Tab-separated table of C-alpha atoms and ligand atoms in Angstrom:
chain	number	residue	atom	x	y	z
A	1	MET	CA	-6.538	5.784	26.434
A	2	ASN	CA	-5.957	4.444	22.933
A	3	THR	CA	-5.479	0.701	22.647
A	4	PRO	CA	-1.925	0.160	21.395
A	5	ILE	CA	-1.745	-1.160	17.858
A	6	ILE	CA	-0.433	-4.705	17.464
A	7	TYR	CA	1.796	-5.366	14.482
A	8	GLU	CA	2.048	-8.918	13.192
A	9	ALA	CA	4.891	-10.189	11.030
A	10	TYR	CA	5.297	-13.609	9.487
A	11	ALA	CA	8.715	-14.630	8.181
A	12	PRO	CA	9.477	-17.929	6.470
A	13	SER	CA	12.233	-20.358	7.253
A	14	ASN	CA	14.761	-20.764	4.496
A	15	ILE	CA	16.835	-23.711	3.385
A	16	ALA	CA	20.326	-22.972	2.085
A	17	PHE	CA	21.386	-24.560	-1.193
A	18	LEU	CA	24.810	-22.918	-0.877
A	19	LYS	CA	25.709	-22.804	2.811
A	20	TYR	CA	26.693	-19.863	4.977
A	21	TRP	CA	29.301	-21.645	7.055
A	22	GLY	CA	32.091	-19.659	8.670
A	23	LYS	CA	32.221	-15.939	9.411
A	24	ALA	CA	34.897	-13.574	8.149
A	25	ASP	CA	33.988	-11.193	10.995
A	26	GLU	CA	31.750	-12.308	13.806
A	27	ASP	CA	30.997	-8.847	15.265
A	28	LEU	CA	30.001	-7.476	11.876
A	29	GLN	CA	28.229	-10.704	10.882
A	30	TRP	CA	30.270	-10.840	7.690
A	31	PRO	CA	30.145	-14.332	6.181
A	32	ALA	CA	33.215	-16.193	4.944
A	33	ASN	CA	31.428	-16.900	1.657
A	34	ASP	CA	28.339	-16.198	-0.426
A	35	SER	CA	25.221	-18.250	0.269
A	36	LEU	CA	21.954	-18.890	-1.537
A	37	SER	CA	18.702	-20.203	-0.121
A	38	MET	CA	15.103	-20.992	-0.949
A	39	SER	CA	12.476	-19.388	1.271
A	40	LEU	CA	9.754	-21.734	2.427
A	41	SER	CA	6.032	-21.136	2.686
A	42	GLN	CA	4.374	-22.789	5.720
A	43	LEU	CA	7.388	-23.329	7.958
A	44	GLY	CA	8.111	-20.036	9.642
A	45	THR	CA	7.603	-17.723	12.597
A	46	LYS	CA	4.730	-15.409	13.478
A	47	THR	CA	5.648	-12.518	15.770
A	48	THR	CA	3.529	-9.703	17.124
A	49	ALA	CA	4.912	-6.518	18.653
A	50	GLN	CA	3.329	-3.603	20.454
A	51	ARG	CA	4.676	-0.647	22.403
A	52	ILE	CA	4.250	-1.040	26.157
A	53	SER	CA	4.830	1.110	29.232
A	54	ALA	CA	7.316	-1.022	31.127
A	55	SER	CA	10.933	-0.891	32.264
A	56	ASP	CA	11.969	-3.809	30.023
A	57	HIS	CA	10.732	-5.641	26.951
A	58	GLU	CA	8.275	-8.446	27.623
A	59	VAL	CA	8.660	-11.562	25.495
A	60	GLU	CA	6.343	-14.554	25.149
A	61	PHE	CA	7.347	-17.663	23.236
A	62	ASN	CA	4.458	-20.047	22.507
A	63	ASP	CA	2.301	-18.232	25.122
A	64	GLN	CA	4.950	-18.591	27.834
A	65	SER	CA	6.706	-15.585	29.252
A	66	ILE	CA	10.460	-15.887	28.774
A	67	SER	CA	13.169	-13.978	30.585
A	68	ARG	CA	16.485	-12.571	29.371
A	69	ASP	CA	18.433	-15.664	30.413
A	70	HIS	CA	15.995	-18.243	28.993
A	71	ASP	CA	17.483	-20.333	26.149
A	72	HIS	CA	14.923	-19.079	23.619
A	73	GLY	CA	15.033	-15.548	25.056
A	74	LYS	CA	18.730	-14.650	24.817
A	75	LYS	CA	18.867	-13.976	21.082
A	76	ILE	CA	15.508	-12.161	21.147
A	77	TYR	CA	16.385	-9.703	23.938
A	78	LYS	CA	19.883	-9.192	22.532
A	79	HIS	CA	18.397	-8.273	19.170
A	80	LEU	CA	15.814	-5.927	20.701
A	81	ASP	CA	18.658	-4.221	22.605
A	82	PHE	CA	20.673	-3.962	19.395
A	83	LEU	CA	17.781	-2.421	17.432
A	84	GLY	CA	16.899	-0.058	20.297
A	85	ALA	CA	20.506	1.153	20.581
A	86	ARG	CA	20.907	1.503	16.806
A	87	PHE	CA	17.869	3.786	16.462
A	88	LYS	CA	17.982	5.354	19.945
A	89	LEU	CA	14.595	3.918	20.893
A	90	THR	CA	13.736	3.765	24.573
A	91	THR	CA	10.116	2.585	24.362
A	92	LYS	CA	9.831	-1.065	25.374
A	93	LEU	CA	7.985	-3.678	23.328
A	94	GLY	CA	5.670	-6.547	24.141
A	95	ILE	CA	6.637	-9.423	21.840
A	96	LYS	CA	4.718	-12.646	21.238
A	97	THR	CA	6.299	-15.189	18.975
A	98	SER	CA	5.523	-18.726	17.843
A	99	ASN	CA	6.711	-21.101	15.158
A	100	SER	CA	4.397	-22.815	12.708
A	101	PHE	CA	6.280	-26.060	13.230
A	102	PRO	CA	6.193	-27.988	16.507
A	103	THR	CA	8.741	-26.694	19.015
A	104	GLY	CA	11.590	-29.095	19.547
A	105	CYS	CA	11.010	-30.913	16.266
A	106	GLY	CA	14.616	-30.156	15.402
A	107	ILE	CA	13.863	-27.444	12.850
A	108	ALA	CA	16.018	-24.390	13.420
A	109	SER	CA	13.973	-21.255	13.913
A	110	SER	CA	16.606	-18.558	14.175
A	111	ALA	CA	16.301	-17.495	10.510
A	112	SER	CA	12.521	-17.042	10.525
A	113	GLY	CA	12.493	-15.971	14.181
A	114	LEU	CA	14.986	-13.139	13.929
A	115	ALA	CA	13.528	-11.933	10.617
A	116	ALA	CA	9.967	-11.830	12.004
A	117	LEU	CA	11.222	-10.139	15.183
A	118	THR	CA	13.032	-7.430	13.216
A	119	ILE	CA	10.032	-6.703	10.978
A	120	ALA	CA	7.474	-6.646	13.821
A	121	SER	CA	9.660	-4.543	16.151
A	122	LEU	CA	10.434	-1.906	13.548
A	123	ALA	CA	6.743	-1.810	12.610
A	124	ALA	CA	5.751	-1.210	16.251
A	125	TRP	CA	8.469	1.340	16.987
A	126	PHE	CA	7.830	3.323	13.798
A	127	ASP	CA	4.065	2.822	13.586
A	128	ALA	CA	4.374	1.178	10.195
A	129	PRO	CA	1.548	-1.255	9.359
A	130	SER	CA	3.022	-2.454	6.038
A	131	PHE	CA	6.314	-2.851	4.187
A	132	HIS	CA	5.344	0.217	2.196
A	133	ALA	CA	4.982	2.216	5.423
A	134	LEU	CA	8.377	0.915	6.606
A	135	GLU	CA	9.897	2.207	3.373
A	136	GLU	CA	8.625	5.684	4.246
A	137	HIS	CA	10.907	5.449	7.279
A	138	LYS	CA	13.750	4.377	4.965
A	139	PHE	CA	13.523	0.739	5.952
A	140	PHE	CA	13.690	-0.991	2.598
A	141	LYS	CA	13.804	-4.789	2.512
A	142	LYS	CA	17.575	-4.685	2.059
A	143	ASP	CA	17.893	-2.568	5.223
A	144	ILE	CA	15.618	-4.873	7.210
A	145	ALA	CA	17.607	-7.854	5.910
A	146	ASP	CA	20.836	-6.224	7.100
A	147	LEU	CA	19.353	-5.644	10.546
A	148	SER	CA	17.962	-9.209	10.707
A	149	ARG	CA	21.368	-10.596	9.729
A	150	MET	CA	22.843	-8.994	12.854
A	151	GLY	CA	20.531	-11.208	14.952
A	152	SER	CA	21.249	-14.363	12.989
A	153	GLY	CA	23.041	-14.440	9.653
A	154	SER	CA	20.592	-16.691	7.833
A	155	ALA	CA	17.674	-14.456	8.953
A	156	GLY	CA	18.705	-11.845	6.388
A	157	ARG	CA	17.709	-14.280	3.626
A	158	SER	CA	14.154	-14.631	5.036
A	159	LEU	CA	13.197	-11.116	3.912
A	160	TRP	CA	12.210	-12.302	0.461
A	161	GLY	CA	10.377	-15.247	-1.032
A	162	GLY	CA	11.771	-17.402	-3.824
A	163	PHE	CA	15.527	-17.731	-4.081
A	164	VAL	CA	17.723	-15.359	-2.110
A	165	LEU	CA	21.423	-14.583	-2.452
A	166	TRP	CA	23.685	-13.232	0.296
A	167	GLU	CA	26.848	-11.876	-1.283
A	168	LYS	CA	29.941	-11.556	0.866
A	169	SER	CA	31.482	-8.847	-1.340
A	170	THR	CA	34.836	-7.222	-0.529
A	171	SER	CA	33.982	-5.683	2.829
A	172	ALA	CA	31.461	-6.149	5.609
A	173	LEU	CA	29.823	-2.856	4.670
A	174	LEU	CA	29.390	-3.882	1.034
A	175	GLN	CA	27.839	-7.294	1.699
A	176	LYS	CA	24.415	-7.552	0.114
A	177	ILE	CA	21.289	-9.704	0.408
A	178	SER	CA	18.812	-9.736	-2.463
A	179	GLN	CA	16.270	-11.880	-4.270
A	180	SER	CA	17.635	-13.726	-7.305
A	181	PHE	CA	14.352	-15.300	-8.505
A	182	ASN	CA	10.858	-14.984	-7.081
A	183	HIS	CA	8.619	-17.847	-5.939
A	184	THR	CA	6.893	-18.219	-9.315
A	185	HIS	CA	10.173	-18.995	-11.046
A	186	TRP	CA	10.330	-22.673	-10.108
A	187	ASP	CA	7.817	-24.894	-8.267
A	188	LEU	CA	10.196	-26.571	-5.847
A	189	CYS	CA	9.075	-28.484	-2.768
A	190	ASP	CA	10.933	-29.231	0.457
A	191	SER	CA	9.872	-32.237	2.557
A	192	VAL	CA	11.737	-32.463	5.837
A	193	ALA	CA	12.498	-35.886	7.316
A	194	LEU	CA	12.796	-35.446	11.086
A	195	PHE	CA	15.429	-37.541	12.831
A	196	SER	CA	16.111	-35.552	15.947
A	197	LYS	CA	13.730	-33.687	18.169
A	198	GLU	CA	16.490	-32.218	20.289
A	199	ALA	CA	18.269	-28.902	20.008
A	200	LYS	CA	21.688	-29.405	18.457
A	201	LYS	CA	24.565	-29.755	20.931
A	202	VAL	CA	26.855	-27.357	19.076
A	203	SER	CA	25.109	-24.166	17.962
A	204	SER	CA	25.538	-22.815	14.430
A	205	THR	CA	27.339	-19.811	15.907
A	206	GLU	CA	29.947	-22.140	17.462
A	207	GLY	CA	30.044	-24.203	14.261
A	208	HIS	CA	30.911	-21.069	12.252
A	209	ARG	CA	33.957	-20.566	14.518
A	210	LEU	CA	35.098	-24.187	14.364
A	211	ALA	CA	34.863	-24.312	10.562
A	212	TRP	CA	38.083	-22.301	10.290
A	213	THR	CA	40.023	-25.069	12.040
A	214	SER	CA	39.204	-27.696	9.405
A	215	PRO	CA	41.794	-28.448	6.675
A	216	LEU	CA	38.820	-28.790	4.310
A	217	PHE	CA	37.729	-25.199	4.843
A	218	PRO	CA	40.291	-23.409	2.575
A	219	PRO	CA	39.651	-25.704	-0.444
A	220	ARG	CA	35.928	-25.185	0.072
A	221	GLN	CA	36.377	-21.415	0.035
A	222	ALA	CA	38.411	-21.689	-3.150
A	223	ILE	CA	35.644	-23.325	-5.196
A	224	ILE	CA	32.590	-21.644	-3.740
A	225	HIS	CA	32.360	-18.881	-6.332
A	226	GLU	CA	32.374	-21.359	-9.185
A	227	ARG	CA	29.760	-23.484	-7.394
A	228	LEU	CA	27.549	-20.436	-6.918
A	229	GLN	CA	27.661	-19.682	-10.640
A	230	SER	CA	26.639	-23.266	-11.478
A	231	LEU	CA	23.887	-23.118	-8.866
A	232	ILE	CA	22.449	-19.861	-10.201
A	233	ASP	CA	22.578	-21.294	-13.703
A	234	ALA	CA	20.755	-24.455	-12.615
A	235	ILE	CA	18.006	-22.408	-10.935
A	236	LYS	CA	17.764	-19.991	-13.839
A	237	HIS	CA	17.192	-22.829	-16.330
A	238	ARG	CA	15.219	-24.970	-13.843
A	239	GLU	CA	17.577	-27.911	-14.278
A	240	MET	CA	17.075	-30.351	-11.422
A	241	ASN	CA	19.764	-32.729	-12.688
A	242	LYS	CA	22.248	-29.888	-12.227
A	243	LEU	CA	20.836	-28.362	-9.038
A	244	GLY	CA	20.536	-31.677	-7.183
A	245	PRO	CA	24.178	-32.817	-7.262
A	246	ILE	CA	25.317	-29.332	-6.236
A	247	ILE	CA	23.099	-29.131	-3.151
A	248	GLU	CA	24.041	-32.652	-2.032
A	249	GLN	CA	27.748	-31.999	-2.456
A	250	GLU	CA	27.398	-28.685	-0.655
A	251	ALA	CA	25.600	-30.190	2.366
A	252	LEU	CA	27.994	-33.133	2.665
A	253	GLU	CA	30.955	-30.803	2.358
A	254	MET	CA	29.691	-28.567	5.147
A	255	HIS	CA	29.333	-31.621	7.382
A	256	ALA	CA	32.790	-32.880	6.352
A	257	VAL	CA	34.201	-29.506	7.429
A	258	MET	CA	32.558	-29.976	10.818
A	259	MET	CA	33.701	-33.571	11.228
A	260	SER	CA	37.281	-32.569	10.426
A	261	ALA	CA	37.381	-29.482	12.671
A	262	GLU	CA	39.855	-29.394	15.565
A	263	THR	CA	36.974	-30.213	17.863
A	264	PRO	CA	34.973	-32.456	15.541
A	265	VAL	CA	31.218	-32.018	15.412
A	266	TYR	CA	28.933	-34.792	14.214
A	267	TYR	CA	25.561	-33.270	13.535
A	268	PHE	CA	24.046	-36.488	12.231
A	269	GLY	CA	24.344	-40.186	12.918
A	270	HIS	CA	23.779	-43.582	11.418
A	271	GLU	CA	20.026	-43.252	10.861
A	272	THR	CA	20.446	-40.092	8.786
A	273	SER	CA	23.325	-41.653	6.797
A	274	GLN	CA	21.175	-44.664	5.946
A	275	PHE	CA	18.359	-42.358	4.883
A	276	LEU	CA	20.681	-40.416	2.553
A	277	ALA	CA	21.663	-43.710	0.913
A	278	TRP	CA	17.972	-44.610	0.594
A	279	ILE	CA	17.236	-41.307	-1.151
A	280	ARG	CA	19.956	-42.014	-3.691
A	281	GLN	CA	18.557	-45.493	-4.186
A	282	ILE	CA	14.926	-44.418	-4.801
A	283	ARG	CA	16.182	-41.699	-7.121
A	284	ASN	CA	17.621	-44.392	-9.340
A	285	THR	CA	15.190	-47.273	-8.939
A	286	ASN	CA	11.985	-45.193	-8.894
A	287	HIS	CA	13.220	-42.576	-11.366
A	288	LEU	CA	12.454	-39.860	-8.852
A	289	PRO	CA	14.574	-36.727	-9.212
A	290	VAL	CA	14.686	-35.963	-5.487
A	291	TYR	CA	17.827	-34.610	-3.819
A	292	PHE	CA	18.821	-33.894	-0.235
A	293	THR	CA	20.373	-31.120	1.746
A	294	LEU	CA	20.987	-30.735	5.488
A	295	ASP	CA	21.588	-27.804	7.799
A	296	ALA	CA	23.580	-28.016	11.015
A	297	GLY	CA	21.504	-30.901	12.345
A	298	SER	CA	20.340	-34.381	11.541
A	299	ASN	CA	17.092	-33.558	9.728
A	300	VAL	CA	17.098	-34.038	5.987
A	301	HIS	CA	15.476	-31.613	3.539
A	302	LEU	CA	14.321	-33.281	0.326
A	303	ILE	CA	14.175	-30.943	-2.628
A	304	TYR	CA	12.104	-31.875	-5.673
A	305	GLU	CA	9.766	-30.441	-8.303
A	306	LYS	CA	6.091	-30.303	-7.358
A	307	LYS	CA	5.077	-32.674	-10.145
A	308	TYR	CA	6.826	-35.513	-8.258
A	309	LYS	CA	5.039	-34.870	-4.960
A	310	THR	CA	2.338	-37.527	-5.312
A	311	LYS	CA	4.926	-40.143	-6.191
A	312	LEU	CA	7.394	-39.254	-3.437
A	313	ILE	CA	5.172	-38.619	-0.420
A	314	PRO	CA	3.767	-42.173	0.018
A	315	LEU	CA	7.286	-43.627	-0.203
A	316	LEU	CA	8.615	-41.099	2.261
A	317	GLU	CA	5.797	-41.479	4.745
A	318	GLU	CA	6.043	-45.227	4.585
A	319	ARG	CA	9.739	-45.058	5.410
A	320	MET	CA	9.562	-42.315	8.077
A	321	GLY	CA	6.017	-42.510	9.463
A	322	LYS	CA	3.618	-39.619	8.787
A	323	ASP	CA	4.494	-37.731	11.996
A	324	SER	CA	8.157	-37.547	11.158
A	325	VAL	CA	7.821	-35.634	7.918
A	326	LEU	CA	6.895	-31.996	7.263
A	327	HIS	CA	5.964	-30.856	3.763
A	328	ASP	CA	6.545	-27.399	2.382
A	329	GLU	CA	7.418	-25.557	-0.803
A	330	VAL	CA	8.951	-22.346	-2.076
A	331	GLY	CA	7.099	-19.372	-0.615
A	332	ILE	CA	6.237	-15.727	-1.257
A	333	GLY	CA	8.274	-14.229	1.577
A	334	PRO	CA	7.388	-12.307	4.737
A	335	THR	CA	4.156	-10.472	5.489
A	336	LEU	CA	3.264	-7.602	7.804
A	337	LYS	CA	-0.130	-6.394	9.010
A	338	THR	CA	-1.911	-4.985	12.050
A	339	VAL	CA	-4.233	-7.198	14.080
B	401	DP6	C1	23.836	-24.398	8.488
B	401	DP6	O1	22.363	-18.107	10.708
B	401	DP6	O2	22.108	-19.935	12.423
B	401	DP6	O3	21.857	-23.094	8.459
B	401	DP6	O4	24.617	-16.107	12.212
B	401	DP6	O5	25.511	-17.460	14.087
B	401	DP6	O6	23.033	-17.050	13.920
B	401	DP6	P1	24.345	-17.236	13.175
B	401	DP6	O7	24.227	-18.579	12.337
B	401	DP6	P2	23.013	-19.163	11.521
B	401	DP6	O8	23.789	-20.184	10.563
B	401	DP6	C2	23.084	-20.938	9.621
B	401	DP6	C3	23.923	-22.027	9.106
B	401	DP6	C4	23.238	-23.019	8.204
B	401	DP6	C5	23.514	-22.721	6.743
B	401	DP6	C6	22.734	-21.592	6.125
B	401	DP6	O9	21.579	-21.352	6.510
B	401	DP6	O10	23.259	-20.998	5.177
């Protein structure tokens, strides 16, 4: 008997500069607004897939078998079921997945996880050892991004490196994810200050629903297009003094929406607030153009140009302790190979 081929995908995490927050249609995974992110390099998910003879998919997360009702397993099995139903595939898959960052360090893995799962599963089902081979089956990156988005919205943006735009457009069918600039365009770094090692109490999916109940949500929607144009302009011309204030405002606004929702959600506490103030202080006193953004959690992503790395890192590690900081930078995007 032939040994089944194992397909290995790596997909990066991405950090949103303009946030996907709120869904216009949850079933169709149609966002309430456009979003734009930077794909990272080292922080991401590696997933292998192979066809197996079994009555159900078999999933391992960090070398541990996980069932359909396991916390980490639910989204994975649901997405495998979705892909199987979409393409009428009955063969089951053996999936092994792990994150490059320590589990439970508070870094969300659904973007990289669902993107890597989609790539590896399609590769195994269609015997496609490369992105080129996937294209021969009519799975272009934009199609894989659309499928990944169904598992987790932000996963669609992990299909490319560099800077990636998810456009809402005028209907769910016309929404589009594409690369705006590749990784060589601008040498940006992302150092993550870790404040919480726990999974967030309110999931992003629930947060997307609650956003609509905040009085700050409609005004946010009204200005988002203008903000996107300024953001694209800042990236295009590599202007940190323009990019920085936009990403900070954007992150704080997303959190203000959550804090003012009918059921308020506080994703970060006092320690994070003090850290944000410290960042603003060292920016001024040390002349360090470093800016922050946050996702739906308490960890802070510091965005800065690579040339400032040697000046920033000692200050950051002194404040946080070496073990509470992860360093990364803009990356090339996902990879696919056989192992
Ligand atoms: C705060 O993609 O995790 O990271 O589509 O429900 O899986 P689901 O949500 P998810 O939301 C990400 C929200 C965010 C902002 C962003 O990445 O744009």
